[in-house]
Amino acid sequence: MVMKIYSPEFKADAVALYLSDPGHTFEGIGKDLGVSRETLRNWVRAERARHGGGSTTSTEMNTVDSPPTAEELQAENEALRRELAAARKEMQKLATERDILRKATKFFTRDDLVTNRFQFVEDHHRAWGVKRLCAVLEVARSSFYKWRAGRAARAAREQADAALAGRIQAVHAEWDGTYGRPRITAELHDDGERVNHKRVGRIMRKFGIAGLRLRRRQVTTVPEPSATPVPDLLGRDFTATAPNTTYVGDITYLPVGDGEFLYLATVIDCFSRRLVGWSIADHMRTERVTDALRAAARARGSLAGAVFHSDHGAQYTSREFAAVCAELGVRQSMGAVGTSADNALAESFNAALKRETLRGARRFDGARACRLAVFRWITRYNTRRRHSANGQQAPITYEQQSATLTLAA
């Protein structure tokens, strides 16, 4: 059945999606997300009320059948005046912050960004004040004052680090640049220098000192050596006779900003091609795939007895993922290493998502824009997007029709 109880996260994403573009309407976004126009409007009103802007906007008024009364128009005008005043105040604030960030740009081109921000606050606090600068640069005032109080101690440490770096460079040069942290630390110990190997490593990184290291062959798929071999239970047959029996999944990258990525883990039902579970984050740790699988279990109520098929990525071959599968009663299946055709359904889903959300662009504008675009596309995919494998029906519609036919039979 279509979901009737919505999680707080779903509501928040739905409101954010509606507010992200002035051209959005309750009717259009409601259809995309599978909720009624009035439900979405109530969520937006509640969100605006929490932020002190709970009046009815002109966009909402257009969705009401009865004409507005004089009192409603007056209330809306008052609300618009308040919004205009708040917008002017916000513009003035943003202009000040722009000037601050413009001057702070050169401080962010070095390695230690937090220290550079503190230094910028120290240099410009008379012009803008410590409170405003710390807020704009996103640092805690208490941390700034602590940094200021420790200047003398930091200067002493810098001098000690420089002296130790000289001794490290001497050892490094003596051994023709082949010694790394462990051997250099041992040499210093023999010379009577009682220093921790972690400090030696930190100073070597700071001063660009590195031992000889040969380039190793790069391996992209690294199963755990002790991992139990997992058979291929599908054999490239990505069909199922009923929902909640066979799933496929994968991790795909989503390019955002300037050289950064988000990563999406998926759990797709082979019966209807429905995306039952998914998780998105800025890392590829195993919790991405376990979160997606647990989300699918919550959506279905149980995954006991179901098959989950994936590639041989390190996340899927980990002990942690195997333990979660055992906990949920899921049987693992894997194709051959390096053969994308053995997980073609998941690969096809990833390609469609990127093609239809990026629309020819190389990257998303940012992490937030990426998350909203993926959230909207996934919801539309499940509730409205027609799929050729389902006879041009959306996955949820196909599941509902199949359930109806089964009951009728």
mmCIF file of C-alpha atoms in Angstrom:
data_model
loop_
_atom_site.group_PDB
_atom_site.id
_atom_site.type_symbol
_atom_site.label_atom_id
_atom_site.label_comp_id
_atom_site.label_asym_id
_atom_site.label_seq_id
_atom_site.Cartn_x
_atom_site.Cartn_y
_atom_site.Cartn_z
ATOM 1 C CA MET A 1 0.000 0.000 0.000
ATOM 2 C CA VAL A 2 1.057 3.660 -0.469
ATOM 3 C CA MET A 3 2.781 5.048 2.614
ATOM 4 C CA LYS A 4 0.353 7.050 4.815
ATOM 5 C CA ILE A 5 2.613 7.758 7.802
ATOM 6 C CA TYR A 6 5.556 9.962 6.893
ATOM 7 C CA SER A 7 8.795 10.192 8.850
ATOM 8 C CA PRO A 8 10.074 13.576 10.121
ATOM 9 C CA GLU A 9 12.974 13.286 7.673
ATOM 10 C CA PHE A 10 10.586 12.811 4.724
ATOM 11 C CA LYS A 11 8.529 15.857 5.817
ATOM 12 C CA ALA A 12 11.645 18.011 6.214
ATOM 13 C CA ASP A 13 12.975 17.007 2.785
ATOM 14 C CA ALA A 14 9.567 17.612 1.188
ATOM 15 C CA VAL A 15 9.352 21.130 2.681
ATOM 16 C CA ALA A 16 12.944 21.893 1.653
ATOM 17 C CA LEU A 17 12.217 20.722 -1.889
ATOM 18 C CA TYR A 18 9.104 22.949 -2.150
ATOM 19 C CA LEU A 19 10.909 26.018 -0.757
ATOM 20 C CA SER A 20 14.017 25.514 -2.948
ATOM 21 C CA ASP A 21 12.359 27.136 -5.995
ATOM 22 C CA PRO A 22 9.709 29.945 -5.976
ATOM 23 C CA GLY A 23 8.194 28.337 -9.075
ATOM 24 C CA HIS A 24 7.222 25.149 -7.243
ATOM 25 C CA THR A 25 3.536 24.538 -6.511
ATOM 26 C CA PHE A 26 1.876 22.362 -3.930
ATOM 27 C CA GLU A 27 0.090 20.503 -6.731
ATOM 28 C CA GLY A 28 3.273 19.678 -8.651
ATOM 29 C CA ILE A 29 5.469 18.766 -5.694
ATOM 30 C CA GLY A 30 2.620 16.812 -4.098
ATOM 31 C CA LYS A 31 2.250 14.671 -7.211
ATOM 32 C CA ASP A 32 6.003 14.105 -7.378
ATOM 33 C CA LEU A 33 6.187 12.945 -3.772
ATOM 34 C CA GLY A 34 2.892 11.080 -3.651
ATOM 35 C CA VAL A 35 1.243 13.310 -1.018
ATOM 36 C CA SER A 36 -1.859 15.444 -1.222
ATOM 37 C CA ARG A 37 -1.687 19.153 -1.894
ATOM 38 C CA GLU A 38 -3.237 20.024 1.479
ATOM 39 C CA THR A 39 -0.881 17.729 3.384
ATOM 40 C CA LEU A 40 2.179 19.344 1.825
ATOM 41 C CA ARG A 41 0.772 22.812 2.431
ATOM 42 C CA ASN A 42 0.198 22.000 6.101
ATOM 43 C CA TRP A 43 3.817 20.829 6.415
ATOM 44 C CA VAL A 44 5.064 24.076 4.840
ATOM 45 C CA ARG A 45 2.818 26.185 7.107
ATOM 46 C CA ALA A 46 4.080 24.364 10.171
ATOM 47 C CA GLU A 47 7.695 24.896 9.128
ATOM 48 C CA ARG A 48 7.118 28.609 8.523
ATOM 49 C CA ALA A 49 5.328 28.935 11.844
ATOM 50 C CA ARG A 50 8.340 27.420 13.610
ATOM 51 C CA HIS A 51 10.539 30.091 12.018
ATOM 52 C CA GLY A 52 8.194 33.028 12.630
ATOM 53 C CA GLY A 53 6.806 33.180 9.094
ATOM 54 C CA GLY A 54 3.573 31.266 9.455
ATOM 55 C CA SER A 55 1.344 33.525 7.370
ATOM 56 C CA THR A 56 -0.286 32.342 4.152
ATOM 57 C CA THR A 57 1.713 33.277 1.077
ATOM 58 C CA SER A 58 0.412 34.229 -2.343
ATOM 59 C CA THR A 59 1.410 30.836 -3.733
ATOM 60 C CA GLU A 60 -0.699 29.100 -1.116
ATOM 61 C CA MET A 61 -3.615 31.472 -1.757
ATOM 62 C CA ASN A 62 -3.678 30.430 -5.393
ATOM 63 C CA THR A 63 -4.444 26.871 -4.332
ATOM 64 C CA VAL A 64 -7.529 27.889 -2.322
ATOM 65 C CA ASP A 65 -10.820 27.742 -4.186
ATOM 66 C CA SER A 66 -12.641 30.562 -2.281
ATOM 67 C CA PRO A 67 -11.521 34.202 -2.860
ATOM 68 C CA PRO A 68 -9.547 35.838 -0.010
ATOM 69 C CA THR A 69 -11.331 38.141 2.399
ATOM 70 C CA ALA A 70 -10.246 41.689 3.196
ATOM 71 C CA GLU A 71 -8.933 40.569 6.565
ATOM 72 C CA GLU A 72 -6.870 37.820 4.918
ATOM 73 C CA LEU A 73 -5.446 40.268 2.386
ATOM 74 C CA GLN A 74 -4.538 42.713 5.146
ATOM 75 C CA ALA A 75 -2.882 39.943 7.147
ATOM 76 C CA GLU A 76 -0.957 38.853 4.085
ATOM 77 C CA ASN A 77 0.186 42.431 3.422
ATOM 78 C CA GLU A 78 1.403 42.749 6.992
ATOM 79 C CA ALA A 79 3.235 39.475 6.662
ATOM 80 C CA LEU A 80 4.867 40.610 3.419
ATOM 81 C CA ARG A 81 5.991 43.871 5.085
ATOM 82 C CA ARG A 82 7.559 41.901 7.887
ATOM 83 C CA GLU A 83 9.231 39.580 5.394
ATOM 84 C CA LEU A 84 10.547 42.571 3.427
ATOM 85 C CA ALA A 85 12.005 44.152 6.562
ATOM 86 C CA ALA A 86 13.582 40.859 7.534
ATOM 87 C CA ALA A 87 14.951 40.438 4.011
ATOM 88 C CA ARG A 88 16.531 43.912 4.081
ATOM 89 C CA LYS A 89 18.103 43.174 7.439
ATOM 90 C CA GLU A 90 19.368 39.857 6.127
ATOM 91 C CA MET A 91 20.794 41.535 3.004
ATOM 92 C CA GLN A 92 22.693 44.010 5.172
ATOM 93 C CA LYS A 93 24.006 41.150 7.280
ATOM 94 C CA LEU A 94 25.039 39.192 4.174
ATOM 95 C CA ALA A 95 26.813 42.236 2.756
ATOM 96 C CA THR A 96 28.862 42.534 5.941
ATOM 97 C CA GLU A 97 29.638 38.818 5.896
ATOM 98 C CA ARG A 98 30.637 39.082 2.233
ATOM 99 C CA ASP A 99 33.138 41.809 3.074
ATOM 100 C CA ILE A 100 34.523 39.717 5.920
ATOM 101 C CA LEU A 101 34.902 36.603 3.784
ATOM 102 C CA ARG A 102 36.435 38.570 0.919
ATOM 103 C CA LYS A 103 39.196 39.813 3.206
ATOM 104 C CA ALA A 104 39.576 36.378 4.805
ATOM 105 C CA THR A 105 40.147 34.581 1.495
ATOM 106 C CA LYS A 106 43.932 34.707 1.671
ATOM 107 C CA PHE A 107 43.838 33.154 5.140
ATOM 108 C CA PHE A 108 42.093 30.049 3.777
ATOM 109 C CA THR A 109 44.761 29.193 1.205
ATOM 110 C CA ARG A 110 47.084 27.648 3.779
ATOM 111 C CA ASP A 111 47.019 24.238 5.438
ATOM 112 C CA ASP A 112 45.763 24.931 8.983
ATOM 113 C CA LEU A 113 42.383 26.508 8.259
ATOM 114 C CA VAL A 114 41.196 26.749 11.879
ATOM 115 C CA THR A 115 44.388 28.470 13.017
ATOM 116 C CA ASN A 116 44.163 30.845 10.062
ATOM 117 C CA ARG A 117 40.596 31.755 11.006
ATOM 118 C CA PHE A 118 41.694 32.518 14.547
ATOM 119 C CA GLN A 119 44.486 34.700 13.191
ATOM 120 C CA PHE A 120 42.016 36.568 10.980
ATOM 121 C CA VAL A 121 39.749 37.217 13.987
ATOM 122 C CA GLU A 122 42.765 38.492 15.945
ATOM 123 C CA ASP A 123 43.772 40.850 13.122
ATOM 124 C CA HIS A 124 40.288 42.264 12.427
ATOM 125 C CA HIS A 125 38.326 42.077 15.694
ATOM 126 C CA ARG A 126 38.540 45.848 16.203
ATOM 127 C CA ALA A 127 36.718 46.461 12.915
ATOM 128 C CA TRP A 128 33.908 43.905 13.211
ATOM 129 C CA GLY A 129 34.068 42.475 16.690
ATOM 130 C CA VAL A 130 34.997 38.991 17.875
ATOM 131 C CA LYS A 131 31.382 37.779 18.077
ATOM 132 C CA ARG A 132 30.502 38.657 14.458
ATOM 133 C CA LEU A 133 33.787 37.333 13.046
ATOM 134 C CA CYS A 134 33.534 34.014 14.902
ATOM 135 C CA ALA A 135 29.948 33.566 13.691
ATOM 136 C CA VAL A 136 30.831 34.256 10.043
ATOM 137 C CA LEU A 137 33.956 32.084 10.095
ATOM 138 C CA GLU A 138 32.141 29.318 12.015
ATOM 139 C CA VAL A 139 34.511 29.087 14.969
ATOM 140 C CA ALA A 140 33.654 29.114 18.669
ATOM 141 C CA ARG A 141 34.526 32.265 20.599
ATOM 142 C CA SER A 142 35.738 30.159 23.514
ATOM 143 C CA SER A 143 38.106 28.326 21.192
ATOM 144 C CA PHE A 144 39.406 31.645 19.833
ATOM 145 C CA TYR A 145 40.109 33.011 23.313
ATOM 146 C CA LYS A 146 41.811 29.758 24.259
ATOM 147 C CA TRP A 147 43.941 30.000 21.100
ATOM 148 C CA ARG A 148 44.841 33.596 21.934
ATOM 149 C CA ALA A 149 45.853 32.669 25.477
ATOM 150 C CA GLY A 150 48.168 29.918 24.196
ATOM 151 C CA ARG A 151 50.253 32.037 21.829
ATOM 152 C CA ALA A 152 53.388 31.952 23.960
ATOM 153 C CA ALA A 153 53.239 28.169 24.374
ATOM 154 C CA ARG A 154 52.670 27.717 20.632
ATOM 155 C CA ALA A 155 55.662 29.872 19.819
ATOM 156 C CA ALA A 156 57.821 27.747 22.090
ATOM 157 C CA ARG A 157 56.539 24.555 20.430
ATOM 158 C CA GLU A 158 57.230 26.003 16.999
ATOM 159 C CA GLN A 159 60.812 26.677 17.974
ATOM 160 C CA ALA A 160 61.219 23.186 19.417
ATOM 161 C CA ASP A 161 59.674 21.651 16.275
ATOM 162 C CA ALA A 162 62.037 23.630 14.050
ATOM 163 C CA ALA A 163 65.039 22.445 16.053
ATOM 164 C CA LEU A 164 63.887 18.820 15.926
ATOM 165 C CA ALA A 165 63.185 19.156 12.183
ATOM 166 C CA GLY A 166 66.806 20.121 11.685
ATOM 167 C CA ARG A 167 67.989 16.949 13.432
ATOM 168 C CA ILE A 168 65.486 14.850 11.450
ATOM 169 C CA GLN A 169 66.703 16.366 8.185
ATOM 170 C CA ALA A 170 70.278 15.541 9.150
ATOM 171 C CA VAL A 171 69.415 11.875 9.751
ATOM 172 C CA HIS A 172 67.331 11.804 6.583
ATOM 173 C CA ALA A 173 70.191 13.219 4.516
ATOM 174 C CA GLU A 174 72.726 10.897 6.110
ATOM 175 C CA TRP A 175 70.768 7.896 4.845
ATOM 176 C CA ASP A 176 70.204 9.331 1.354
ATOM 177 C CA GLY A 177 66.548 10.058 1.960
ATOM 178 C CA THR A 178 65.629 6.407 2.414
ATOM 179 C CA TYR A 179 64.721 6.515 6.107
ATOM 180 C CA GLY A 180 61.141 6.999 7.159
ATOM 181 C CA ARG A 181 59.551 7.710 10.524
ATOM 182 C CA PRO A 182 60.374 4.412 12.348
ATOM 183 C CA ARG A 183 64.084 4.392 11.469
ATOM 184 C CA ILE A 184 64.541 8.117 12.018
ATOM 185 C CA THR A 185 62.919 7.789 15.460
ATOM 186 C CA ALA A 186 65.289 4.938 16.311
ATOM 187 C CA GLU A 187 68.286 7.021 15.176
ATOM 188 C CA LEU A 188 67.190 9.912 17.368
ATOM 189 C CA HIS A 189 66.739 7.576 20.338
ATOM 190 C CA ASP A 190 70.275 6.268 19.891
ATOM 191 C CA ASP A 191 71.524 9.855 19.857
ATOM 192 C CA GLY A 192 69.787 10.500 23.182
ATOM 193 C CA GLU A 193 66.756 12.336 21.769
ATOM 194 C CA ARG A 194 63.732 11.049 23.681
ATOM 195 C CA VAL A 195 60.950 11.770 21.214
ATOM 196 C CA ASN A 196 57.698 9.990 20.366
ATOM 197 C CA HIS A 197 57.400 8.469 16.890
ATOM 198 C CA LYS A 198 54.077 10.290 16.396
ATOM 199 C CA ARG A 199 55.792 13.634 16.877
ATOM 200 C CA VAL A 200 58.497 12.631 14.421
ATOM 201 C CA GLY A 201 55.831 11.746 11.859
ATOM 202 C CA ARG A 202 53.995 15.034 12.422
ATOM 203 C CA ILE A 203 57.126 17.097 11.949
ATOM 204 C CA MET A 204 58.148 15.134 8.868
ATOM 205 C CA ARG A 205 54.746 15.865 7.298
ATOM 206 C CA LYS A 206 54.923 19.502 8.343
ATOM 207 C CA PHE A 207 58.373 20.040 6.795
ATOM 208 C CA GLY A 208 57.848 17.804 3.772
ATOM 209 C CA ILE A 209 60.298 15.062 4.781
ATOM 210 C CA ALA A 210 59.458 11.571 3.508
ATOM 211 C CA GLY A 211 61.263 8.260 3.269
ATOM 212 C CA LEU A 212 61.631 6.254 0.086
ATOM 213 C CA ARG A 213 58.392 4.501 -0.775
ATOM 214 C CA LEU A 214 57.907 2.365 -3.880
ATOM 215 C CA ARG A 215 54.657 2.657 -5.769
ATOM 216 C CA ARG A 216 52.333 -0.278 -5.222
ATOM 217 C CA ARG A 217 49.843 -1.736 -7.649
ATOM 218 C CA GLN A 218 46.406 -0.217 -7.072
ATOM 219 C CA VAL A 219 43.564 -2.599 -6.255
ATOM 220 C CA THR A 220 39.986 -1.336 -6.395
ATOM 221 C CA THR A 221 38.077 -4.319 -4.984
ATOM 222 C CA VAL A 222 39.570 -5.725 -1.785
ATOM 223 C CA PRO A 223 37.573 -8.505 -0.073
ATOM 224 C CA GLU A 224 38.574 -9.441 3.461
ATOM 225 C CA PRO A 225 41.062 -12.353 3.275
ATOM 226 C CA SER A 226 39.046 -14.394 5.750
ATOM 227 C CA ALA A 227 35.665 -13.597 4.232
ATOM 228 C CA THR A 228 33.555 -16.646 3.443
ATOM 229 C CA PRO A 229 33.063 -17.059 -0.346
ATOM 230 C CA VAL A 230 29.584 -15.949 -1.425
ATOM 231 C CA PRO A 231 27.891 -17.749 -4.355
ATOM 232 C CA ASP A 232 26.071 -16.125 -7.260
ATOM 233 C CA LEU A 233 22.418 -17.024 -6.618
ATOM 234 C CA LEU A 234 21.023 -15.008 -9.557
ATOM 235 C CA GLY A 235 23.169 -15.911 -12.556
ATOM 236 C CA ARG A 236 22.240 -12.589 -14.225
ATOM 237 C CA ASP A 237 18.528 -13.385 -13.864
ATOM 238 C CA PHE A 238 17.209 -10.159 -12.332
ATOM 239 C CA THR A 239 13.561 -11.225 -12.125
ATOM 240 C CA ALA A 240 11.385 -12.324 -9.230
ATOM 241 C CA THR A 241 7.916 -13.842 -8.944
ATOM 242 C CA ALA A 242 6.893 -11.781 -5.889
ATOM 243 C CA PRO A 243 7.992 -8.663 -3.997
ATOM 244 C CA ASN A 244 10.458 -8.868 -1.124
ATOM 245 C CA THR A 245 12.208 -12.016 -2.349
ATOM 246 C CA THR A 246 15.185 -10.839 -4.436
ATOM 247 C CA TYR A 247 17.132 -7.600 -4.186
ATOM 248 C CA VAL A 248 20.191 -6.067 -5.838
ATOM 249 C CA GLY A 249 22.307 -3.171 -4.620
ATOM 250 C CA ASP A 250 25.383 -1.100 -5.309
ATOM 251 C CA ILE A 251 27.275 2.044 -4.282
ATOM 252 C CA THR A 252 27.585 4.835 -6.830
ATOM 253 C CA TYR A 253 29.342 8.199 -6.645
ATOM 254 C CA LEU A 254 27.578 11.518 -7.145
ATOM 255 C CA PRO A 255 29.918 14.371 -8.176
ATOM 256 C CA VAL A 256 29.271 17.621 -6.281
ATOM 257 C CA GLY A 257 31.015 20.978 -6.040
ATOM 258 C CA ASP A 258 34.659 21.156 -7.015
ATOM 259 C CA GLY A 259 36.176 17.680 -7.000
ATOM 260 C CA GLU A 260 34.044 16.286 -4.166
ATOM 261 C CA PHE A 261 31.598 13.394 -4.089
ATOM 262 C CA LEU A 262 28.599 12.002 -2.264
ATOM 263 C CA TYR A 263 27.978 8.250 -2.293
ATOM 264 C CA LEU A 264 24.606 6.543 -2.681
ATOM 265 C CA ALA A 265 23.961 2.972 -1.554
ATOM 266 C CA THR A 266 20.835 1.261 -2.909
ATOM 267 C CA VAL A 267 18.600 -1.768 -2.297
ATOM 268 C CA ILE A 268 16.336 -2.499 -5.314
ATOM 269 C CA ASP A 269 13.534 -5.088 -5.494
ATOM 270 C CA CYS A 270 13.946 -7.238 -8.620
ATOM 271 C CA PHE A 271 10.190 -7.862 -8.819
ATOM 272 C CA SER A 272 9.084 -4.262 -9.331
ATOM 273 C CA ARG A 273 12.428 -2.388 -9.639
ATOM 274 C CA ARG A 274 11.345 -0.414 -6.567
ATOM 275 C CA LEU A 275 14.099 1.305 -4.586
ATOM 276 C CA VAL A 276 13.169 -0.027 -1.149
ATOM 277 C CA GLY A 277 16.194 1.200 0.807
ATOM 278 C CA TRP A 278 18.867 3.811 0.237
ATOM 279 C CA SER A 279 21.479 5.836 2.087
ATOM 280 C CA ILE A 280 23.547 8.825 0.986
ATOM 281 C CA ALA A 281 26.645 10.330 2.615
ATOM 282 C CA ASP A 282 30.066 11.772 1.848
ATOM 283 C CA HIS A 283 31.966 8.547 2.559
ATOM 284 C CA MET A 284 32.055 4.905 1.387
ATOM 285 C CA ARG A 285 32.346 3.127 4.728
ATOM 286 C CA THR A 286 30.431 -0.110 5.313
ATOM 287 C CA GLU A 287 27.725 1.678 7.301
ATOM 288 C CA ARG A 288 26.459 3.135 4.000
ATOM 289 C CA VAL A 289 25.379 -0.295 2.740
ATOM 290 C CA THR A 290 24.186 -1.526 6.146
ATOM 291 C CA ASP A 291 22.066 1.625 6.578
ATOM 292 C CA ALA A 292 20.485 1.070 3.165
ATOM 293 C CA LEU A 293 19.722 -2.580 3.972
ATOM 294 C CA ARG A 294 18.205 -1.686 7.347
ATOM 295 C CA ALA A 295 16.093 0.997 5.651
ATOM 296 C CA ALA A 296 14.763 -1.674 3.276
ATOM 297 C CA ALA A 297 13.943 -3.925 6.232
ATOM 298 C CA ARG A 298 11.974 -1.103 7.873
ATOM 299 C CA ALA A 299 10.111 -0.368 4.630
ATOM 300 C CA ARG A 300 9.168 -4.032 4.074
ATOM 301 C CA GLY A 301 8.663 -4.961 7.719
ATOM 302 C CA SER A 302 11.064 -7.904 7.306
ATOM 303 C CA LEU A 303 13.645 -9.198 4.833
ATOM 304 C CA ALA A 304 13.781 -12.706 6.266
ATOM 305 C CA GLY A 305 14.501 -15.232 3.529
ATOM 306 C CA ALA A 306 15.209 -12.629 0.848
ATOM 307 C CA VAL A 307 18.303 -12.709 -1.385
ATOM 308 C CA PHE A 308 20.532 -9.633 -1.687
ATOM 309 C CA HIS A 309 22.900 -9.557 -4.679
ATOM 310 C CA SER A 310 25.882 -7.203 -5.033
ATOM 311 C CA ASP A 311 29.359 -6.899 -6.477
ATOM 312 C CA HIS A 312 32.577 -7.729 -4.604
ATOM 313 C CA GLY A 313 33.155 -4.248 -3.201
ATOM 314 C CA ALA A 314 34.921 -4.185 0.156
ATOM 315 C CA GLN A 315 31.762 -2.925 1.870
ATOM 316 C CA TYR A 316 29.736 -5.950 0.757
ATOM 317 C CA THR A 317 32.470 -8.476 1.550
ATOM 318 C CA SER A 318 33.065 -7.098 5.049
ATOM 319 C CA ARG A 319 32.267 -9.009 8.208
ATOM 320 C CA GLU A 320 30.079 -6.130 9.358
ATOM 321 C CA PHE A 321 27.778 -6.413 6.334
ATOM 322 C CA ALA A 322 27.646 -10.202 6.624
ATOM 323 C CA ALA A 323 26.622 -9.846 10.264
ATOM 324 C CA VAL A 324 23.792 -7.450 9.380
ATOM 325 C CA CYS A 325 22.580 -9.832 6.655
ATOM 326 C CA ALA A 326 22.532 -12.672 9.181
ATOM 327 C CA GLU A 327 20.697 -10.490 11.665
ATOM 328 C CA LEU A 328 18.003 -9.610 9.102
ATOM 329 C CA GLY A 329 17.751 -13.143 7.709
ATOM 330 C CA VAL A 330 19.103 -12.109 4.286
ATOM 331 C CA ARG A 331 21.018 -14.505 2.013
ATOM 332 C CA GLN A 332 24.001 -12.891 0.272
ATOM 333 C CA SER A 333 24.746 -13.328 -3.440
ATOM 334 C CA MET A 334 27.639 -11.933 -5.474
ATOM 335 C CA GLY A 335 28.639 -11.908 -9.109
ATOM 336 C CA ALA A 336 32.138 -12.326 -10.493
ATOM 337 C CA VAL A 337 34.864 -9.800 -9.668
ATOM 338 C CA GLY A 338 35.193 -7.018 -12.242
ATOM 339 C CA THR A 339 32.082 -8.008 -14.240
ATOM 340 C CA SER A 340 29.487 -5.245 -14.253
ATOM 341 C CA ALA A 341 26.999 -7.413 -16.170
ATOM 342 C CA ASP A 342 26.618 -9.615 -13.085
ATOM 343 C CA ASN A 343 24.973 -6.649 -11.344
ATOM 344 C CA ALA A 344 23.420 -5.024 -14.413
ATOM 345 C CA LEU A 345 20.130 -4.043 -12.787
ATOM 346 C CA ALA A 346 21.839 -1.933 -10.122
ATOM 347 C CA GLU A 347 24.224 -0.449 -12.708
ATOM 348 C CA SER A 348 21.282 0.496 -14.910
ATOM 349 C CA PHE A 349 19.514 2.175 -11.999
ATOM 350 C CA ASN A 350 22.630 4.225 -11.181
ATOM 351 C CA ALA A 351 23.005 5.321 -14.797
ATOM 352 C CA ALA A 352 19.362 6.406 -15.017
ATOM 353 C CA LEU A 353 19.563 8.387 -11.779
ATOM 354 C CA LYS A 354 22.656 10.315 -12.864
ATOM 355 C CA ARG A 355 21.378 10.875 -16.387
ATOM 356 C CA GLU A 356 18.044 12.260 -15.271
ATOM 357 C CA THR A 357 19.233 14.353 -12.326
ATOM 358 C CA LEU A 358 22.398 15.848 -13.835
ATOM 359 C CA ARG A 359 20.824 16.305 -17.290
ATOM 360 C CA GLY A 360 24.133 16.674 -19.050
ATOM 361 C CA ALA A 361 25.899 18.633 -16.309
ATOM 362 C CA ARG A 362 29.171 17.279 -14.997
ATOM 363 C CA ARG A 363 28.429 17.956 -11.315
ATOM 364 C CA PHE A 364 25.704 18.998 -8.905
ATOM 365 C CA ASP A 365 25.903 22.580 -7.612
ATOM 366 C CA GLY A 366 26.580 21.361 -4.081
ATOM 367 C CA ALA A 367 25.856 18.688 -1.506
ATOM 368 C CA ARG A 368 22.441 20.113 -0.539
ATOM 369 C CA ALA A 369 21.326 20.475 -4.159
ATOM 370 C CA CYS A 370 22.477 16.916 -4.803
ATOM 371 C CA ARG A 371 20.563 15.495 -1.828
ATOM 372 C CA LEU A 372 17.352 17.310 -2.794
ATOM 373 C CA ALA A 373 17.634 16.256 -6.433
ATOM 374 C CA VAL A 374 18.229 12.621 -5.477
ATOM 375 C CA PHE A 375 15.407 12.679 -2.914
ATOM 376 C CA ARG A 376 12.943 14.034 -5.460
ATOM 377 C CA TRP A 377 14.061 11.697 -8.240
ATOM 378 C CA ILE A 378 13.917 8.591 -6.037
ATOM 379 C CA THR A 379 10.434 9.437 -4.784
ATOM 380 C CA ARG A 380 9.232 10.119 -8.321
ATOM 381 C CA TYR A 381 10.950 6.946 -9.513
ATOM 382 C CA ASN A 382 9.040 4.816 -7.019
ATOM 383 C CA THR A 383 5.657 6.514 -7.286
ATOM 384 C CA ARG A 384 5.396 7.993 -10.801
ATOM 385 C CA ARG A 385 8.260 7.141 -13.153
ATOM 386 C CA ARG A 386 7.218 4.475 -15.656
ATOM 387 C CA HIS A 387 9.464 1.441 -15.984
ATOM 388 C CA SER A 388 9.608 -0.757 -19.064
ATOM 389 C CA ALA A 389 10.065 -3.914 -16.975
ATOM 390 C CA ASN A 390 6.734 -3.170 -15.276
ATOM 391 C CA GLY A 391 4.755 -2.652 -18.448
ATOM 392 C CA GLN A 392 5.385 1.105 -18.204
ATOM 393 C CA GLN A 393 4.038 1.294 -14.666
ATOM 394 C CA ALA A 394 5.715 2.876 -11.659
ATOM 395 C CA PRO A 395 7.221 0.352 -9.209
ATOM 396 C CA ILE A 396 4.744 0.954 -6.373
ATOM 397 C CA THR A 397 1.788 0.951 -8.763
ATOM 398 C CA TYR A 398 3.024 -2.320 -10.231
ATOM 399 C CA GLU A 399 3.292 -3.886 -6.790
ATOM 400 C CA GLN A 400 -0.221 -2.728 -5.855
ATOM 401 C CA GLN A 401 -1.732 -4.046 -9.083
ATOM 402 C CA SER A 402 0.048 -7.365 -8.651
ATOM 403 C CA ALA A 403 -1.290 -7.667 -5.113
ATOM 404 C CA THR A 404 -4.833 -6.895 -6.368
ATOM 405 C CA LEU A 405 -4.623 -9.525 -9.103
ATOM 406 C CA THR A 406 -3.335 -12.086 -6.613
ATOM 407 C CA LEU A 407 -6.231 -11.434 -4.254
ATOM 408 C CA ALA A 408 -8.737 -11.603 -7.121
ATOM 409 C CA ALA A 409 -7.349 -14.943 -8.244
#
